[in-house]
GROMACS .gro file of C-alpha atoms in nm:
model
  305
    1UNK     CA    1   0.521  -1.120  -2.179
    2UNK     CA    2   0.317  -1.171  -1.861
    3UNK     CA    3   0.053  -0.909  -1.787
    4UNK     CA    4  -0.030  -0.835  -1.423
    5UNK     CA    5  -0.358  -0.665  -1.337
    6UNK     CA    6  -0.276  -0.512  -1.000
    7UNK     CA    7  -0.533  -0.237  -1.028
    8UNK     CA    8  -0.532  -0.120  -0.665
    9UNK     CA    9  -0.178   0.020  -0.652
   10UNK     CA   10  -0.051   0.132  -0.313
   11UNK     CA   11   0.245   0.287  -0.140
   12UNK     CA   12   0.404   0.043   0.106
   13UNK     CA   13   0.544   0.191   0.425
   14UNK     CA   14   0.738  -0.035   0.662
   15UNK     CA   15   0.819   0.066   1.018
   16UNK     CA   16   1.047  -0.133   1.250
   17UNK     CA   17   0.987  -0.108   1.624
   18UNK     CA   18   1.128  -0.302   1.919
   19UNK     CA   19   0.783  -0.407   2.041
   20UNK     CA   20   0.442  -0.292   1.920
   21UNK     CA   21   0.247  -0.143   2.210
   22UNK     CA   22  -0.114  -0.049   2.124
   23UNK     CA   23  -0.223   0.279   2.281
   24UNK     CA   24   0.136   0.388   2.348
   25UNK     CA   25   0.372   0.630   2.177
   26UNK     CA   26   0.642   0.437   1.990
   27UNK     CA   27   0.947   0.545   1.794
   28UNK     CA   28   1.042   0.359   1.479
   29UNK     CA   29   1.396   0.225   1.457
   30UNK     CA   30   1.376   0.225   1.077
   31UNK     CA   31   1.133   0.312   0.799
   32UNK     CA   32   1.115   0.223   0.430
   33UNK     CA   33   0.883   0.333   0.148
   34UNK     CA   34   0.833   0.133  -0.172
   35UNK     CA   35   0.577   0.071  -0.449
   36UNK     CA   36   0.300  -0.145  -0.307
   37UNK     CA   37  -0.005  -0.354  -0.367
   38UNK     CA   38  -0.014  -0.727  -0.437
   39UNK     CA   39   0.008  -0.675  -0.812
   40UNK     CA   40   0.327  -0.471  -0.773
   41UNK     CA   41   0.483  -0.742  -0.558
   42UNK     CA   42   0.394  -1.018  -0.807
   43UNK     CA   43   0.521  -0.819  -1.105
   44UNK     CA   44   0.854  -0.738  -0.936
   45UNK     CA   45   0.907  -1.101  -0.839
   46UNK     CA   46   0.831  -1.222  -1.192
   47UNK     CA   47   1.090  -0.977  -1.325
   48UNK     CA   48   1.348  -1.106  -1.073
   49UNK     CA   49   1.284  -1.454  -1.215
   50UNK     CA   50   1.372  -1.326  -1.561
   51UNK     CA   51   1.021  -1.288  -1.699
   52UNK     CA   52   0.914  -1.001  -1.920
   53UNK     CA   53   0.629  -0.837  -1.732
   54UNK     CA   54   0.394  -0.542  -1.758
   55UNK     CA   55   0.178  -0.411  -1.473
   56UNK     CA   56  -0.152  -0.223  -1.498
   57UNK     CA   57  -0.263  -0.016  -1.201
   58UNK     CA   58  -0.379   0.316  -1.068
   59UNK     CA   59  -0.138   0.605  -1.025
   60UNK     CA   60  -0.173   0.949  -0.868
   61UNK     CA   61   0.013   1.265  -0.961
   62UNK     CA   62   0.227   1.267  -0.647
   63UNK     CA   63   0.373   0.919  -0.705
   64UNK     CA   64   0.369   0.882  -1.084
   65UNK     CA   65   0.740   0.944  -1.136
   66UNK     CA   66   0.839   0.740  -0.829
   67UNK     CA   67   0.637   0.434  -0.933
   68UNK     CA   68   0.735   0.441  -1.298
   69UNK     CA   69   1.105   0.490  -1.227
   70UNK     CA   70   1.132   0.236  -0.943
   71UNK     CA   71   0.941  -0.033  -1.133
   72UNK     CA   72   1.143   0.029  -1.450
   73UNK     CA   73   1.461  -0.017  -1.245
   74UNK     CA   74   1.326  -0.355  -1.146
   75UNK     CA   75   1.236  -0.465  -1.496
   76UNK     CA   76   0.862  -0.396  -1.481
   77UNK     CA   77   0.685  -0.192  -1.748
   78UNK     CA   78   0.423   0.009  -1.560
   79UNK     CA   79   0.102   0.108  -1.737
   80UNK     CA   80  -0.040   0.363  -1.494
   81UNK     CA   81  -0.399   0.486  -1.518
   82UNK     CA   82  -0.421   0.834  -1.360
   83UNK     CA   83  -0.667   0.893  -1.077
   84UNK     CA   84  -0.755   1.204  -0.877
   85UNK     CA   85  -0.663   1.217  -0.510
   86UNK     CA   86  -0.406   0.995  -0.342
   87UNK     CA   87  -0.312   0.631  -0.372
   88UNK     CA   88  -0.384   0.418  -0.068
   89UNK     CA   89  -0.110   0.339   0.184
   90UNK     CA   90  -0.030  -0.006   0.323
   91UNK     CA   91   0.148   0.010   0.659
   92UNK     CA   92   0.350  -0.283   0.798
   93UNK     CA   93   0.480  -0.262   1.155
   94UNK     CA   94   0.754  -0.519   1.214
   95UNK     CA   95   0.872  -0.599   1.566
   96UNK     CA   96   1.217  -0.717   1.669
   97UNK     CA   97   1.100  -1.080   1.692
   98UNK     CA   98   0.959  -1.067   1.338
   99UNK     CA   99   0.592  -1.037   1.433
  100UNK     CA  100   0.418  -0.814   1.180
  101UNK     CA  101   0.100  -0.607   1.200
  102UNK     CA  102  -0.059  -0.458   0.888
  103UNK     CA  103  -0.294  -0.165   0.833
  104UNK     CA  104  -0.429  -0.157   0.476
  105UNK     CA  105  -0.620   0.140   0.339
  106UNK     CA  106  -0.904   0.067   0.098
  107UNK     CA  107  -0.831   0.372  -0.113
  108UNK     CA  108  -1.084   0.621  -0.250
  109UNK     CA  109  -1.379   0.520  -0.467
  110UNK     CA  110  -1.296   0.568  -0.834
  111UNK     CA  111  -1.527   0.699  -1.103
  112UNK     CA  112  -1.675   0.491  -1.383
  113UNK     CA  113  -1.448   0.645  -1.644
  114UNK     CA  114  -1.137   0.540  -1.447
  115UNK     CA  115  -1.271   0.186  -1.409
  116UNK     CA  116  -1.330   0.178  -1.784
  117UNK     CA  117  -0.977   0.307  -1.845
  118UNK     CA  118  -0.826   0.030  -1.628
  119UNK     CA  119  -1.021  -0.239  -1.811
  120UNK     CA  120  -0.935  -0.093  -2.151
  121UNK     CA  121  -0.567  -0.078  -2.058
  122UNK     CA  122  -0.587  -0.445  -1.962
  123UNK     CA  123  -0.757  -0.547  -2.287
  124UNK     CA  124  -0.504  -0.349  -2.490
  125UNK     CA  125  -0.211  -0.512  -2.309
  126UNK     CA  126  -0.325  -0.873  -2.354
  127UNK     CA  127  -0.232  -0.938  -2.720
  128UNK     CA  128   0.108  -1.107  -2.713
  129UNK     CA  129   0.082  -1.196  -2.342
  130UNK     CA  130   0.141  -1.554  -2.227
  131UNK     CA  131  -0.070  -1.514  -1.914
  132UNK     CA  132  -0.282  -1.267  -1.720
  133UNK     CA  133  -0.220  -1.251  -1.345
  134UNK     CA  134  -0.492  -1.077  -1.141
  135UNK     CA  135  -0.377  -1.005  -0.790
  136UNK     CA  136  -0.505  -0.816  -0.491
  137UNK     CA  137  -0.809  -0.618  -0.392
  138UNK     CA  138  -1.010  -0.419  -0.643
  139UNK     CA  139  -1.034  -0.040  -0.618
  140UNK     CA  140  -1.348   0.080  -0.439
  141UNK     CA  141  -1.624   0.107  -0.696
  142UNK     CA  142  -1.503  -0.178  -0.918
  143UNK     CA  143  -1.744  -0.473  -0.947
  144UNK     CA  144  -1.656  -0.783  -0.743
  145UNK     CA  145  -1.683  -1.003  -1.053
  146UNK     CA  146  -1.420  -0.804  -1.247
  147UNK     CA  147  -1.155  -1.077  -1.230
  148UNK     CA  148  -1.412  -1.341  -1.321
  149UNK     CA  149  -1.518  -1.145  -1.629
  150UNK     CA  150  -1.157  -1.097  -1.734
  151UNK     CA  151  -1.101  -1.473  -1.695
  152UNK     CA  152  -1.402  -1.545  -1.913
  153UNK     CA  153  -1.297  -1.308  -2.190
  154UNK     CA  154  -0.921  -1.380  -2.203
  155UNK     CA  155  -0.795  -1.657  -2.430
  156UNK     CA  156  -0.473  -1.705  -2.230
  157UNK     CA  157  -0.406  -1.868  -1.890
  158UNK     CA  158  -0.548  -1.659  -1.606
  159UNK     CA  159  -0.403  -1.661  -1.253
  160UNK     CA  160  -0.602  -1.516  -0.963
  161UNK     CA  161  -0.511  -1.424  -0.605
  162UNK     CA  162  -0.795  -1.240  -0.434
  163UNK     CA  163  -1.027  -1.259  -0.135
  164UNK     CA  164  -1.391  -1.221  -0.040
  165UNK     CA  165  -1.651  -1.184  -0.315
  166UNK     CA  166  -1.381  -1.126  -0.575
  167UNK     CA  167  -1.229  -1.466  -0.501
  168UNK     CA  168  -1.573  -1.631  -0.491
  169UNK     CA  169  -1.662  -1.510  -0.841
  170UNK     CA  170  -1.317  -1.587  -0.981
  171UNK     CA  171  -1.325  -1.944  -0.847
  172UNK     CA  172  -1.626  -2.010  -1.069
  173UNK     CA  173  -1.464  -1.870  -1.383
  174UNK     CA  174  -1.235  -2.175  -1.429
  175UNK     CA  175  -0.901  -1.992  -1.393
  176UNK     CA  176  -0.571  -2.159  -1.482
  177UNK     CA  177  -0.441  -2.108  -1.126
  178UNK     CA  178  -0.617  -1.999  -0.809
  179UNK     CA  179  -0.424  -1.932  -0.486
  180UNK     CA  180  -0.634  -1.887  -0.172
  181UNK     CA  181  -0.480  -1.909   0.172
  182UNK     CA  182  -0.632  -2.137   0.434
  183UNK     CA  183  -0.892  -1.888   0.557
  184UNK     CA  184  -0.993  -1.791   0.204
  185UNK     CA  185  -1.021  -2.156   0.100
  186UNK     CA  186  -1.244  -2.222   0.402
  187UNK     CA  187  -1.486  -1.952   0.287
  188UNK     CA  188  -1.492  -2.099  -0.063
  189UNK     CA  189  -1.576  -2.454   0.043
  190UNK     CA  190  -1.784  -2.375   0.352
  191UNK     CA  191  -1.578  -2.564   0.610
  192UNK     CA  192  -1.267  -2.506   0.818
  193UNK     CA  193  -0.920  -2.545   0.670
  194UNK     CA  194  -0.689  -2.598   0.966
  195UNK     CA  195  -0.406  -2.811   0.831
  196UNK     CA  196  -0.255  -2.995   0.538
  197UNK     CA  197  -0.530  -3.255   0.499
  198UNK     CA  198  -0.800  -2.987   0.501
  199UNK     CA  199  -0.601  -2.781   0.249
  200UNK     CA  200  -0.573  -3.080   0.015
  201UNK     CA  201  -0.947  -3.142   0.041
  202UNK     CA  202  -1.014  -2.776  -0.040
  203UNK     CA  203  -0.777  -2.785  -0.337
  204UNK     CA  204  -0.946  -3.102  -0.470
  205UNK     CA  205  -1.283  -2.929  -0.435
  206UNK     CA  206  -1.154  -2.643  -0.648
  207UNK     CA  207  -1.003  -2.886  -0.900
  208UNK     CA  208  -1.339  -3.059  -0.937
  209UNK     CA  209  -1.506  -2.721  -0.992
  210UNK     CA  210  -1.284  -2.645  -1.291
  211UNK     CA  211  -0.972  -2.471  -1.152
  212UNK     CA  212  -0.682  -2.619  -1.349
  213UNK     CA  213  -0.418  -2.560  -1.080
  214UNK     CA  214  -0.563  -2.503  -0.731
  215UNK     CA  215  -0.304  -2.408  -0.469
  216UNK     CA  216  -0.367  -2.342  -0.099
  217UNK     CA  217  -0.103  -2.159   0.106
  218UNK     CA  218  -0.068  -2.221   0.480
  219UNK     CA  219   0.190  -1.969   0.598
  220UNK     CA  220   0.467  -2.138   0.794
  221UNK     CA  221   0.317  -2.479   0.708
  222UNK     CA  222   0.400  -2.424   0.341
  223UNK     CA  223   0.159  -2.484   0.055
  224UNK     CA  224  -0.030  -2.763  -0.115
  225UNK     CA  225  -0.123  -2.814  -0.479
  226UNK     CA  226  -0.318  -3.092  -0.649
  227UNK     CA  227  -0.373  -3.233  -0.994
  228UNK     CA  228  -0.585  -3.523  -1.117
  229UNK     CA  229  -0.328  -3.780  -1.005
  230UNK     CA  230  -0.187  -3.663  -0.673
  231UNK     CA  231  -0.140  -3.394  -0.412
  232UNK     CA  232   0.183  -3.218  -0.325
  233UNK     CA  233   0.295  -3.045  -0.007
  234UNK     CA  234   0.598  -2.814  -0.002
  235UNK     CA  235   0.754  -2.651   0.300
  236UNK     CA  236   1.072  -2.476   0.408
  237UNK     CA  237   1.166  -2.403   0.769
  238UNK     CA  238   1.340  -2.070   0.833
  239UNK     CA  239   1.538  -2.000   1.147
  240UNK     CA  240   1.440  -1.633   1.146
  241UNK     CA  241   1.243  -1.393   0.930
  242UNK     CA  242   1.260  -1.019   0.868
  243UNK     CA  243   0.930  -0.938   0.695
  244UNK     CA  244   0.668  -1.192   0.587
  245UNK     CA  245   0.438  -0.936   0.422
  246UNK     CA  246   0.433  -1.004   0.049
  247UNK     CA  247   0.556  -1.363   0.079
  248UNK     CA  248   0.230  -1.493  -0.068
  249UNK     CA  249   0.274  -1.261  -0.366
  250UNK     CA  250   0.629  -1.380  -0.429
  251UNK     CA  251   0.506  -1.739  -0.392
  252UNK     CA  252   0.244  -1.672  -0.659
  253UNK     CA  253   0.508  -1.530  -0.893
  254UNK     CA  254   0.729  -1.833  -0.841
  255UNK     CA  255   0.469  -2.102  -0.903
  256UNK     CA  256   0.328  -1.910  -1.200
  257UNK     CA  257   0.674  -1.868  -1.355
  258UNK     CA  258   0.747  -2.237  -1.299
  259UNK     CA  259   0.430  -2.359  -1.466
  260UNK     CA  260   0.464  -2.121  -1.761
  261UNK     CA  261   0.822  -2.232  -1.826
  262UNK     CA  262   0.714  -2.596  -1.836
  263UNK     CA  263   0.804  -2.720  -1.486
  264UNK     CA  264   0.589  -2.997  -1.347
  265UNK     CA  265   0.358  -2.907  -1.058
  266UNK     CA  266   0.596  -3.028  -0.787
  267UNK     CA  267   0.890  -2.821  -0.915
  268UNK     CA  268   0.672  -2.515  -0.973
  269UNK     CA  269   0.549  -2.549  -0.614
  270UNK     CA  270   0.911  -2.575  -0.496
  271UNK     CA  271   0.998  -2.252  -0.676
  272UNK     CA  272   0.696  -2.078  -0.528
  273UNK     CA  273   0.790  -2.173  -0.172
  274UNK     CA  274   1.152  -2.066  -0.226
  275UNK     CA  275   1.036  -1.727  -0.357
  276UNK     CA  276   0.800  -1.674  -0.063
  277UNK     CA  277   1.075  -1.762   0.183
  278UNK     CA  278   1.322  -1.532   0.007
  279UNK     CA  279   1.082  -1.244   0.062
  280UNK     CA  280   1.053  -1.330   0.432
  281UNK     CA  281   1.431  -1.300   0.467
  282UNK     CA  282   1.433  -0.956   0.306
  283UNK     CA  283   1.340  -0.626   0.468
  284UNK     CA  284   1.135  -0.478   0.188
  285UNK     CA  285   0.774  -0.588   0.146
  286UNK     CA  286   0.710  -0.802  -0.162
  287UNK     CA  287   1.070  -0.816  -0.281
  288UNK     CA  288   1.329  -1.091  -0.320
  289UNK     CA  289   1.657  -1.149  -0.498
  290UNK     CA  290   1.757  -1.430  -0.731
  291UNK     CA  291   2.062  -1.535  -0.531
  292UNK     CA  292   1.854  -1.602  -0.220
  293UNK     CA  293   1.594  -1.793  -0.421
  294UNK     CA  294   1.869  -2.012  -0.571
  295UNK     CA  295   2.014  -2.081  -0.226
  296UNK     CA  296   1.675  -2.178  -0.083
  297UNK     CA  297   1.552  -2.399  -0.368
  298UNK     CA  298   1.744  -2.714  -0.263
  299UNK     CA  299   1.619  -2.672   0.094
  300UNK     CA  300   1.251  -2.687   0.003
  301UNK     CA  301   1.094  -3.021   0.097
  302UNK     CA  302   0.834  -3.140  -0.155
  303UNK     CA  303   0.644  -3.458  -0.084
  304UNK     CA  304   0.372  -3.642  -0.270
  305UNK     CA  305   0.063  -3.723  -0.063
   0.00000   0.00000   0.00000
């Protein structure tokens, strides 16, 4: 079992337009609604890869049945903690050429008792888990060091994908795997990360600070990972994309699944890149299918640097 702490659950809404025109009235060619939030995306992708997975997150009355049913269909056991009010909405506007704009709600502030219920649900779920994956923003009102404290108290591998203060604290808690993107890595190390060499330097900095598996993602430039012996860069060129939102989450699921099943770092990185690319070829945010991942795996270029 892999436990995913994706506390800040959302509802993803995707709109397709010919061209996004700020300040103008536009009509969507297509719309799609699905369970959202980075934790949801990671959990779904892990299930696609054949992993037993449970997800802990907020749920409101209006979407409780929808979330539980849809996630169960996709092999994810959802442990929802009820909250008053409405879940946040994450809006992705995708243009005909694939360019994507996102508008992400923060969501309402939650009371102390709901924060306590989320943390208790997480502690209760951990016995029997092989790993704890903490992904995404924290609900408003939750302390920025929440992921760091969970890392410190868990006796299983902890994987973190976060940003801002949450990422800063987590990076100092010696997680098993940490996955910043280039901008996030730059904030962690205090200097620009503008390409592969900079990403490798940032990953080595994180390795030296106690992160067992530091990984830096670079969007279309792929991703890098380092260990004590060497650095790896993996990339996959796609002719066209449909929706890149959630590709980082699917990447995280892939590399985590690979490492937990005993793959070496290079092969786990290959699986991560294939999963991220499979999401980019799919319409739905944070979703991929196994057949596409299998087709893409041999096309991923992994080189030792």
